[in-house]
Amino acid sequence: MTAPFPTHRQEEWRYADLEALKPVWEQFAEPVTMTVAAGESLEEVWLPSADDVQLRRIQVALGKAAKARIFALNTAPVYGRIELEVSLEEGAEFELFGANIGAGLSTNEIVTNVKHVGIGGRSRQTVRSVLNGKAIGSYLGKVEVARGAQRTDAEQSVKAMLLDRGATANCKPELEIFADDVKCAHGASVGELDAMQLFYAESRGLDPAGARSLLLEGFVMGLWDSASDGDAIRDAAREALRKVVA
Amino acid sequence: MLDITNLHATVAGKPILNGVSLHVPAGEVHAIMGPNGSGKSTLAYLLAGRPGYEATEGGATFDGRDLLAMEAHERAAAGLFLGFQYPVEIPGISYLQFLRESLNSQRRARAEEELSAAEFIKLAKAQAQLLGMDTEMLKRPVNVGFSGGEKKRAEMVQMGIMSPRFAVLDETDSGLDIDALKAVGAGINRIMRAPDKGVLLITHYQRLLDYVEPDKVHVLYRGEIVRSGGPELSHELERQGYAEAAA
Ligand SMILES: Nc1ncnc2c1ncn2[C@@H]1O[C@H](COP(=O)(O)OP(=O)(O)O)[C@@H](O)[C@H]1O
Ligand SMILES: [Mg+2]
């Protein structure tokens, strides 16, 4: 049985390009589940494909003191969606480093639901978006802290760069906390490139387009610093940025 | 080499330069001294092409070309280098990448062959070593986490790598301890003392001038050059202060 097709009335689908999704829904409807056993670690690098519509629906179950670190690049030409549901048992750690790089009329979104179930779990989500034209880039991040999940430490950092007036960044952090000894922080900003950084780069000989693309690269590339094998995602991100900056 | 004629400039609606004229021929180092707020950095930014800094009157030529008509990156390709009073941090980009892309962009503009990664690393390491900068720092993001002195030293490493024809150095000496000051002074002499190069050395202390002896010293006061003289003028300023020298 396939899951029912979503609607915009569902919060986690409100910015989705449902029209683009419809023809491929059958193929993606069921999420893939990954389990990380107690004390184990998982590191994943999710690269984009060349498809117009790309959907990843992943559930990650982290056992006691298990660790997962995910690097994800979302840069579909039409519609890209990375959907992650994560549950953390006692002392588990989850890190997401994600980028939406969107050109033209594309919609790219990262949608997470992080459930702190056990005590002392830690989650870090860092998302950067670079958008041109009329592209839409979204981050919808829900953090649930269950009753009893004391000493949870959850953080979300979301930043976007809009290169054209028509581009849109959506950021919706959402917290549901049922424990009282919890540290949750989120920061979000939409910005333009720093004029002084641009001038510094140009004074060294980079033309304005080269300086812009270098600064955008810096904005995104910091995401992959902790990847143990980050070369592929670095190259893919550079390639995607070249298209967005051109 | 560098000719500045009756340059007036307004920044954010406020007149800052009120008719600066200056001629620095090839082979010379000229110092500009002046109190805080006299317009030294404004002059430097104007020469380097910082957006928002525009001449309202007068102009500047570099080897006969209209400098102010060129964009910042064209000025760099023409051989102009600005050593920043406050070097800028660029997270996420290593010094090696930043400088290699910058240098190769200059070289493309001059129709010269680009340097390969290996050639560039060799050049960058050699220059870092000459200036006493730890070569590992070249792998770090541009100026991020550098101390004030390390940033200034890194500016000189950049100058060594670019090997410009003309350098405008804006208070490169501030924030340096005595050893760093010696290294930077020696660097300026090594990189820029040549018959076909020139330097405009902006400072408000005498101490850098003990290592880099200027051919001429100019006093900038409230947006005007109020006095010009030989190296002895900097000693006079040190003794008397600017107000008296300007009177
Ligand atoms: N971006 C700016 N906006 C407004 N005022 C400025 C700006 N930059 C410089 N100024 C003013 O211009 C004057 C000269 O500054 P500056 O050129 O930095 O002097 P100096 O380098 O000699 O200390 C000062 O009064 C300063 O406050
Ligand atoms: Mg200054």
Tab-separated table of C-alpha atoms in Angstrom, chain A:
chain	number	residue	atom	x	y	z
A	1	MET	CA	0.000	0.000	0.000
A	2	THR	CA	1.385	3.403	-0.964
A	3	ALA	CA	1.134	6.295	1.453
A	4	PRO	CA	-1.520	8.875	0.592
A	5	PHE	CA	-0.321	11.715	-1.598
A	6	PRO	CA	0.514	14.791	0.540
A	7	THR	CA	-1.197	18.179	0.428
A	8	HIS	CA	0.005	21.715	1.167
A	9	ARG	CA	-2.208	21.743	4.232
A	10	GLN	CA	0.256	19.422	5.938
A	11	GLU	CA	2.842	21.644	7.641
A	12	GLU	CA	5.815	19.567	6.490
A	13	TRP	CA	4.663	19.799	2.861
A	14	ARG	CA	3.596	23.424	2.741
A	15	TYR	CA	6.400	24.635	0.443
A	16	ALA	CA	6.645	21.434	-1.613
A	17	ASP	CA	6.310	21.316	-5.391
A	18	LEU	CA	3.549	18.721	-5.365
A	19	GLU	CA	2.942	18.944	-9.072
A	20	ALA	CA	6.495	17.862	-9.768
A	21	LEU	CA	6.266	15.184	-7.118
A	22	LYS	CA	3.061	13.546	-8.348
A	23	PRO	CA	4.433	11.487	-11.252
A	24	VAL	CA	7.217	9.956	-9.107
A	25	TRP	CA	5.420	9.598	-5.781
A	26	GLU	CA	4.867	5.833	-6.013
A	27	GLN	CA	8.570	5.244	-6.263
A	28	PHE	CA	9.417	7.222	-3.115
A	29	ALA	CA	6.399	6.973	-0.887
A	30	GLU	CA	7.932	4.689	1.747
A	31	PRO	CA	10.843	6.022	3.800
A	32	VAL	CA	14.038	4.023	4.024
A	33	THR	CA	15.046	3.098	7.563
A	34	MET	CA	18.588	3.023	8.893
A	35	THR	CA	19.402	1.736	12.316
A	36	VAL	CA	22.572	2.566	14.177
A	37	ALA	CA	23.116	0.144	17.029
A	38	ALA	CA	24.210	1.222	20.504
A	39	GLY	CA	27.681	2.723	20.493
A	40	GLU	CA	28.064	2.508	16.702
A	41	SER	CA	28.619	5.413	14.297
A	42	LEU	CA	27.342	6.180	10.862
A	43	GLU	CA	28.580	8.772	8.416
A	44	GLU	CA	26.645	9.380	5.223
A	45	VAL	CA	27.275	11.664	2.271
A	46	TRP	CA	24.226	12.285	0.119
A	47	LEU	CA	25.064	13.559	-3.323
A	48	PRO	CA	22.541	14.894	-5.791
A	49	SER	CA	21.648	12.962	-8.955
A	50	ALA	CA	20.928	14.448	-12.355
A	51	ASP	CA	17.157	13.837	-12.093
A	52	ASP	CA	14.702	16.719	-12.283
A	53	VAL	CA	12.898	15.526	-9.198
A	54	GLN	CA	14.847	14.010	-6.324
A	55	LEU	CA	13.363	12.782	-3.109
A	56	ARG	CA	15.043	11.161	-0.158
A	57	ARG	CA	12.918	9.979	2.744
A	58	ILE	CA	15.089	8.519	5.450
A	59	GLN	CA	14.467	7.438	9.004
A	60	VAL	CA	17.445	7.050	11.281
A	61	ALA	CA	17.115	5.262	14.597
A	62	LEU	CA	20.051	5.937	16.905
A	63	GLY	CA	20.575	3.506	19.768
A	64	LYS	CA	22.258	4.382	23.071
A	65	ALA	CA	25.353	6.515	22.511
A	66	ALA	CA	25.121	5.895	18.765
A	67	LYS	CA	26.306	8.606	16.406
A	68	ALA	CA	25.212	9.705	12.973
A	69	ARG	CA	26.669	12.462	10.862
A	70	ILE	CA	25.004	13.276	7.569
A	71	PHE	CA	26.250	15.525	4.802
A	72	ALA	CA	23.601	16.331	2.219
A	73	LEU	CA	23.595	18.423	-0.928
A	74	ASN	CA	20.182	19.267	-2.290
A	75	THR	CA	20.307	20.841	-5.713
A	76	ALA	CA	17.593	19.383	-7.933
A	77	PRO	CA	16.827	21.224	-11.183
A	78	VAL	CA	13.067	21.105	-10.472
A	79	TYR	CA	12.248	19.721	-7.040
A	80	GLY	CA	14.517	18.279	-4.412
A	81	ARG	CA	13.418	17.144	-1.002
A	82	ILE	CA	15.513	15.630	1.736
A	83	GLU	CA	13.347	14.315	4.502
A	84	LEU	CA	14.869	12.989	7.670
A	85	GLU	CA	13.269	11.581	10.734
A	86	VAL	CA	15.743	10.827	13.481
A	87	SER	CA	15.219	9.309	16.896
A	88	LEU	CA	17.880	9.521	19.586
A	89	GLU	CA	18.164	7.155	22.514
A	90	GLU	CA	20.156	8.027	25.603
A	91	GLY	CA	23.420	9.829	24.852
A	92	ALA	CA	23.034	9.583	21.069
A	93	GLU	CA	24.463	12.243	18.769
A	94	PHE	CA	23.113	13.434	15.469
A	95	GLU	CA	24.650	15.948	13.099
A	96	LEU	CA	23.291	17.201	9.801
A	97	PHE	CA	25.199	19.442	7.437
A	98	GLY	CA	22.950	20.302	4.537
A	99	ALA	CA	22.883	22.711	1.617
A	100	ASN	CA	20.134	23.830	-0.722
A	101	ILE	CA	21.656	25.238	-3.880
A	102	GLY	CA	18.833	26.274	-6.165
A	103	ALA	CA	18.673	27.915	-9.570
A	104	GLY	CA	15.876	29.228	-11.768
A	105	LEU	CA	12.433	28.017	-10.779
A	106	SER	CA	13.555	25.107	-8.642
A	107	THR	CA	12.331	24.174	-5.176
A	108	ASN	CA	14.739	22.474	-2.813
A	109	GLU	CA	13.890	21.665	0.758
A	110	ILE	CA	15.310	19.949	3.772
A	111	VAL	CA	12.680	18.710	6.187
A	112	THR	CA	13.702	17.179	9.471
A	113	ASN	CA	12.038	15.775	12.511
A	114	VAL	CA	14.506	15.076	15.289
A	115	LYS	CA	13.066	13.170	18.243
A	116	HIS	CA	15.035	13.166	21.445
A	117	VAL	CA	13.695	10.129	23.231
A	118	GLY	CA	16.449	9.277	25.723
A	119	ILE	CA	18.310	11.538	28.136
A	120	GLY	CA	21.470	13.470	27.265
A	121	GLY	CA	21.109	13.332	23.465
A	122	ARG	CA	22.731	15.941	21.278
A	123	SER	CA	21.663	17.142	17.841
A	124	ARG	CA	23.225	19.717	15.547
A	125	GLN	CA	21.653	20.816	12.306
A	126	THR	CA	23.432	23.269	10.036
A	127	VAL	CA	21.778	24.269	6.779
A	128	ARG	CA	22.973	26.775	4.184
A	129	SER	CA	21.033	27.851	1.122
A	130	VAL	CA	22.181	29.720	-1.973
A	131	LEU	CA	19.384	30.643	-4.352
A	132	ASN	CA	19.120	32.618	-7.552
A	133	GLY	CA	16.302	33.527	-9.975
A	134	LYS	CA	12.973	32.490	-8.536
A	135	ALA	CA	14.320	29.489	-6.711
A	136	ILE	CA	12.864	28.439	-3.375
A	137	GLY	CA	14.984	26.897	-0.647
A	138	SER	CA	13.423	25.753	2.593
A	139	TYR	CA	14.343	24.255	5.887
A	140	LEU	CA	11.594	22.893	8.091
A	141	GLY	CA	13.070	21.502	11.222
A	142	LYS	CA	11.059	20.072	14.029
A	143	VAL	CA	12.739	19.079	17.275
A	144	GLU	CA	10.750	17.007	19.743
A	145	VAL	CA	12.044	16.429	23.215
A	146	ALA	CA	10.133	13.665	24.960
A	147	ARG	CA	9.145	13.723	28.609
A	148	GLY	CA	12.144	12.304	30.421
A	149	ALA	CA	14.674	13.278	27.730
A	150	GLN	CA	16.456	15.534	30.202
A	151	ARG	CA	19.751	17.237	29.358
A	152	THR	CA	18.932	17.218	25.677
A	153	ASP	CA	21.077	19.642	23.698
A	154	ALA	CA	19.613	20.570	20.319
A	155	GLU	CA	20.835	23.244	17.948
A	156	GLN	CA	19.745	24.476	14.537
A	157	SER	CA	21.686	27.007	12.469
A	158	VAL	CA	20.167	28.117	9.198
A	159	LYS	CA	21.482	30.746	6.807
A	160	ALA	CA	20.568	31.713	3.288
A	161	MET	CA	21.997	33.889	0.532
A	162	LEU	CA	19.562	35.193	-2.036
A	163	LEU	CA	21.261	36.244	-5.246
A	164	ASP	CA	18.179	37.675	-6.940
A	165	ARG	CA	15.115	39.512	-5.746
A	166	GLY	CA	12.793	36.734	-6.846
A	167	ALA	CA	14.461	33.996	-4.781
A	168	THR	CA	12.857	32.819	-1.542
A	169	ALA	CA	14.256	31.194	1.571
A	170	ASN	CA	11.882	29.652	4.082
A	171	CYS	CA	13.009	28.672	7.519
A	172	LYS	CA	10.711	27.064	10.053
A	173	PRO	CA	12.305	25.741	13.188
A	174	GLU	CA	9.740	24.188	15.485
A	175	LEU	CA	10.172	22.958	19.031
A	176	GLU	CA	8.044	20.582	21.046
A	177	ILE	CA	9.526	20.161	24.467
A	178	PHE	CA	8.106	17.983	27.183
A	179	ALA	CA	11.198	17.865	29.393
A	180	ASP	CA	12.337	20.796	31.542
A	181	ASP	CA	16.137	20.492	31.593
A	182	VAL	CA	16.830	21.080	27.925
A	183	LYS	CA	19.051	23.323	25.821
A	184	CYS	CA	17.605	24.214	22.434
A	185	ALA	CA	18.968	26.961	20.248
A	186	HIS	CA	18.233	28.099	16.781
A	187	GLY	CA	19.567	30.898	14.663
A	188	ALA	CA	18.456	31.921	11.213
A	189	SER	CA	19.521	34.664	8.854
A	190	VAL	CA	19.095	35.721	5.276
A	191	GLY	CA	21.920	37.805	3.994
A	192	GLU	CA	23.787	39.338	1.150
A	193	LEU	CA	27.455	38.952	0.424
A	194	ASP	CA	29.639	41.144	2.573
A	195	ALA	CA	30.730	44.272	0.669
A	196	MET	CA	34.109	44.455	2.412
A	197	GLN	CA	34.888	40.801	1.641
A	198	LEU	CA	33.979	41.425	-1.995
A	199	PHE	CA	36.241	44.447	-2.170
A	200	TYR	CA	39.092	42.578	-0.494
A	201	ALA	CA	38.846	39.769	-3.056
A	202	GLU	CA	38.581	42.204	-5.963
A	203	SER	CA	41.536	44.212	-4.720
A	204	ARG	CA	43.545	41.000	-5.048
A	205	GLY	CA	42.560	40.636	-8.683
A	206	LEU	CA	39.363	38.595	-8.748
A	207	ASP	CA	36.753	40.010	-11.095
A	208	PRO	CA	33.340	40.699	-9.520
A	209	ALA	CA	31.842	37.387	-10.701
A	210	GLY	CA	34.884	35.442	-9.495
A	211	ALA	CA	34.823	37.208	-6.140
A	212	ARG	CA	31.119	36.490	-5.667
A	213	SER	CA	31.499	32.837	-6.491
A	214	LEU	CA	34.482	32.497	-4.173
A	215	LEU	CA	32.585	34.040	-1.262
A	216	LEU	CA	29.570	31.856	-1.896
A	217	GLU	CA	31.843	28.875	-1.996
A	218	GLY	CA	33.146	29.848	1.416
A	219	PHE	CA	29.606	30.216	2.694
A	220	VAL	CA	28.747	26.640	1.688
A	221	MET	CA	32.069	24.803	1.845
A	222	GLY	CA	32.494	25.199	5.574
A	223	LEU	CA	29.713	22.586	5.862
A	224	TRP	CA	31.928	19.748	4.696
A	225	ASP	CA	34.949	20.482	6.888
A	226	SER	CA	34.297	17.554	9.229
A	227	ALA	CA	33.528	14.977	6.507
A	228	SER	CA	36.031	12.129	6.572
A	229	ASP	CA	35.643	11.743	2.816
A	230	GLY	CA	34.281	15.054	1.621
A	231	ASP	CA	35.872	15.350	-1.799
A	232	ALA	CA	32.848	14.212	-3.802
A	233	ILE	CA	30.411	16.507	-2.046
A	234	ARG	CA	32.875	19.391	-2.261
A	235	ASP	CA	33.174	18.927	-6.011
A	236	ALA	CA	29.412	18.559	-6.438
A	237	ALA	CA	28.759	21.689	-4.362
A	238	ARG	CA	31.311	23.691	-6.340
A	239	GLU	CA	29.713	22.542	-9.567
A	240	ALA	CA	26.219	23.466	-8.329
A	241	LEU	CA	27.440	26.866	-7.160
A	242	ARG	CA	29.002	27.598	-10.520
A	243	LYS	CA	25.582	27.197	-12.116
A	244	VAL	CA	23.866	29.380	-9.552
A	245	VAL	CA	26.401	32.179	-9.698
A	246	ALA	CA	26.772	32.239	-13.489
